[in-house]
C-alpha positions as MATLAB code, in Angstrom:
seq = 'XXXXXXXXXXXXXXXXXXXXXXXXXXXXXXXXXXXXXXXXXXXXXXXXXXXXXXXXXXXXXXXXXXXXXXXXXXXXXXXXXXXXXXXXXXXXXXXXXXXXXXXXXXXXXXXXXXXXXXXXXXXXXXXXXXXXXXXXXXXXXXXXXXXXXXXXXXXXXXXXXXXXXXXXXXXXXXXXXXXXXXXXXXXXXXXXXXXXXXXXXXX';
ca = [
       0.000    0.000    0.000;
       1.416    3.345   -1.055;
       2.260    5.566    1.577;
       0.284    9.179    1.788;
       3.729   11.131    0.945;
       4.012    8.766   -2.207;
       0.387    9.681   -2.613;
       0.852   12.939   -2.851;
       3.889   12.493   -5.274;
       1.964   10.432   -7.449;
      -0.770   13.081   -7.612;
       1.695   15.644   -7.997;
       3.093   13.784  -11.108;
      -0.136   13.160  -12.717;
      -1.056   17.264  -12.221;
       2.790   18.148  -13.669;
       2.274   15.464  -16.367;
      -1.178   17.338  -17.454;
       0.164   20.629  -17.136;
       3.434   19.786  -19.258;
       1.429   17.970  -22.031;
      -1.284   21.463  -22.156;
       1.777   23.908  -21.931;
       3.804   22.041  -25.262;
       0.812   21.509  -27.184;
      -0.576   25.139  -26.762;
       2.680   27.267  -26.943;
       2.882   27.894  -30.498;
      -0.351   30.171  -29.473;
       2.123   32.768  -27.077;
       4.602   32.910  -29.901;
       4.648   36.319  -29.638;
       5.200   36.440  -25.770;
       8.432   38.378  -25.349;
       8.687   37.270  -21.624;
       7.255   35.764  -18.097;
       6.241   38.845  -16.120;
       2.729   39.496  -17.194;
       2.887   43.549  -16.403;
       5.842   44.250  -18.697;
       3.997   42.742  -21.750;
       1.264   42.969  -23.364;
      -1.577   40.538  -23.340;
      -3.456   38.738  -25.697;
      -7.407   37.964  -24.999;
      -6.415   34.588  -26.897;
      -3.587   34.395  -24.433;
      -6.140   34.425  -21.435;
      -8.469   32.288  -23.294;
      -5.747   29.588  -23.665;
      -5.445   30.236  -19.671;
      -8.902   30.027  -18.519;
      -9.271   26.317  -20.597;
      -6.085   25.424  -18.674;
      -7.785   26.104  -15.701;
     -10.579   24.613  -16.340;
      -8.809   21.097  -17.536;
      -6.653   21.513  -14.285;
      -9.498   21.990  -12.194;
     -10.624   18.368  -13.701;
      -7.082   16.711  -13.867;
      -7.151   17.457   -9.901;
     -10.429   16.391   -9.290;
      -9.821   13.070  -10.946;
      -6.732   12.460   -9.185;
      -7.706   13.121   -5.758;
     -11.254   11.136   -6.292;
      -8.883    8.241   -7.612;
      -7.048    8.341   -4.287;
      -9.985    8.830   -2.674;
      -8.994   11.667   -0.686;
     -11.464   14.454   -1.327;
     -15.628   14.452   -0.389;
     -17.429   17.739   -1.039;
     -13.914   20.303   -1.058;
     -12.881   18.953    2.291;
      -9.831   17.111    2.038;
      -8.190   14.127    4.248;
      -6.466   16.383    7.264;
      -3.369   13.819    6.601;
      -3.217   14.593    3.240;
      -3.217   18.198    3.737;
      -0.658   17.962    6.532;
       1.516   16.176    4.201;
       1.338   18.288    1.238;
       2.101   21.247    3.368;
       5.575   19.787    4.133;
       5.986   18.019    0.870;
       5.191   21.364   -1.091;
       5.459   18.653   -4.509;
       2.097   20.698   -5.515;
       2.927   24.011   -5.026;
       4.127   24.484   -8.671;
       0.439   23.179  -10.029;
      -1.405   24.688   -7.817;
       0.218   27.816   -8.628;
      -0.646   27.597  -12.035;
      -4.340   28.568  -11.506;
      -3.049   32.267  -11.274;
      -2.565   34.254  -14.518;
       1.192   35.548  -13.766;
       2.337   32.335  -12.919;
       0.197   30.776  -15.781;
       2.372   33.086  -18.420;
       5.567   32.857  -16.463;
       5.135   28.938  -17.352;
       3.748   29.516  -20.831;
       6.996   31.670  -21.538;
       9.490   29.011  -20.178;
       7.858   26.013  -22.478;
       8.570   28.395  -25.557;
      12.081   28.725  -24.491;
      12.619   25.405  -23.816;
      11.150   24.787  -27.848;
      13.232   27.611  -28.970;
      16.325   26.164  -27.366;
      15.590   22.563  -28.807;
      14.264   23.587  -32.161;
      17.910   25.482  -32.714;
      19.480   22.098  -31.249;
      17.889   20.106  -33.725;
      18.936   22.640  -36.568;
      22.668   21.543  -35.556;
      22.232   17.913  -34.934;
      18.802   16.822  -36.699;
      17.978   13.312  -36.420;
      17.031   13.300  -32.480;
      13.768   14.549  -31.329;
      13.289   14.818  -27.758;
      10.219   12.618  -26.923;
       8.121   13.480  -24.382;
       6.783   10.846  -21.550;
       3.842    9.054  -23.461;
       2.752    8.354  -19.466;
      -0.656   10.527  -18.318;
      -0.803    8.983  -15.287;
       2.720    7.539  -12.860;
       2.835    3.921  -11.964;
       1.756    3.533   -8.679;
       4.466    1.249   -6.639;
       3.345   -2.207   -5.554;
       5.207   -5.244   -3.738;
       3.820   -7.596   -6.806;
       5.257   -7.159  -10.084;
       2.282   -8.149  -12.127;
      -0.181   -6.086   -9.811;
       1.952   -2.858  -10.500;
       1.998   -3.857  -14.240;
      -1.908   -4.814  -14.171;
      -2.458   -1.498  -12.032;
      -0.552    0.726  -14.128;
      -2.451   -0.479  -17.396;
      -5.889    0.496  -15.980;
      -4.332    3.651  -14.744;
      -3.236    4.797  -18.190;
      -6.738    3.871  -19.854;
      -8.441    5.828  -17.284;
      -5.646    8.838  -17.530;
      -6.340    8.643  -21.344;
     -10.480    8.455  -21.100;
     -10.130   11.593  -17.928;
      -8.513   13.902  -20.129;
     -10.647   12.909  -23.105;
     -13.844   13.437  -20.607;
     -12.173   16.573  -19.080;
     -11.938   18.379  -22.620;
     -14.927   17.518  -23.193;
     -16.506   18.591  -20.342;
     -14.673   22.148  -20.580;
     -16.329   22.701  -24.142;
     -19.717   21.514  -22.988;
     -19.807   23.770  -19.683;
     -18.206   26.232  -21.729;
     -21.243   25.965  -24.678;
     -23.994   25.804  -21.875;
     -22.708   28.966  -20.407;
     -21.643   26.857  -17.259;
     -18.026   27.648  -17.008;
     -15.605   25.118  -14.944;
     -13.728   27.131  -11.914;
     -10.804   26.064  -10.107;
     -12.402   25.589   -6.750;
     -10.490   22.353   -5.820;
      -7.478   23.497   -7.013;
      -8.268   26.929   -4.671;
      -9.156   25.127   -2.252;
      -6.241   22.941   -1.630;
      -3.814   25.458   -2.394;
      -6.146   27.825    0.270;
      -5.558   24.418    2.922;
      -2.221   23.878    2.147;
      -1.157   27.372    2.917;
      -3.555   27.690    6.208;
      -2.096   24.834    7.646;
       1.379   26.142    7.155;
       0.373   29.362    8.286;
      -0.705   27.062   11.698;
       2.553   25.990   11.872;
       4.956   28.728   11.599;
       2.481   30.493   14.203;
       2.365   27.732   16.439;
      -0.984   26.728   16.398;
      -0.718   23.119   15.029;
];
């Protein structure tokens, strides 16, 4: 049985994975994005369109993954899983994502990183960097063929999730019932309360 901090980790790798796979296949839209800090730019409406479907599909990416672990009922989370992720901090970087600034400060590293590799490959062609096929980590397991068994059903329900979640965001989005980050607030708003408790001495 996986332990809550590998919990966490694998949670935290199944948000990163999302947000890695949404930030390289939407960053030829920010091509004009001359750098991170979103006051000393200027800003595109598609640029916060891009952002708002990102949080939306985040929103769902964390919702699956918690209700996979079981560790969310009604925004309330697990006070374990909270305490852990507070001295963890492996979800910080998602979680910060939900905010515009940050949103474009990532958005502005993912077209350097292309820029960078695309003038690699001009020098040495023939290797592409490939990307983790993976949507969802391998959860660890003392049995061999239970990992390999588990980590099968995990990647056809990664693959169906973000299917559903893209869906879902053009549905809501069609019916004039747009998806908001409240999970992703909400844990972030937890996370940071409890840490507040314990640099004040209250926990």
């Amino acid at each position: 049985m996986a332990t809550q901090r590998e919990v966490i980790g694998l949670v935290a790798s199944e948000c990163n994975s999302f947000a890695e796979q949404f930030f390289a296949a939407n960053c030829h839209r920010f091509s004009d994005l001359e750098g991170p800090d979103v006051a000393k730019n200027e800003q595109k409406a598609e640029w916060f369109d891009v952002f708002k479907r990102f949080e939306a599909e985040a929103e769902l990416t964390m919702q699956n993954a918690l209700f996979l672990w079981g560790l969310v009922q009604a925004k309330t989370f697990q006070e374990e899983f909270v305490e852990e992720a507070t001295q963890c901090a492996v979800l910080d970087d998602f979680l910060s994502l939900t905010d515009y600034p940050a949103f474009v400060k990532r958005m502005y590293r993912e077209i350097q990183q292309k820029r960078e590799q695309d003038a690699k490959l001009a020098e040495d062609k023939p290797r592409l960097r490939k990307r983790q096929d993976s949507l969802r980590p391998d959860t660890p397991m003392g049995n061999l063929e239970t990992q390999q068994k588990l980590s099968e059903l995990d990647q056809r329900l990664a693959a169906l999730e973000a299917e559903r979640n893209s869906l879902l965001v053009e549905r809501r989005k069609l019916v004039g019932r747009e998806v908001h980050a409240t999970t992703s607030q909400t844990l972030k708003h937890q996370i940071e309360l409890q840490r507040y408790k314990e640099d004040v001495g209250l926990d």
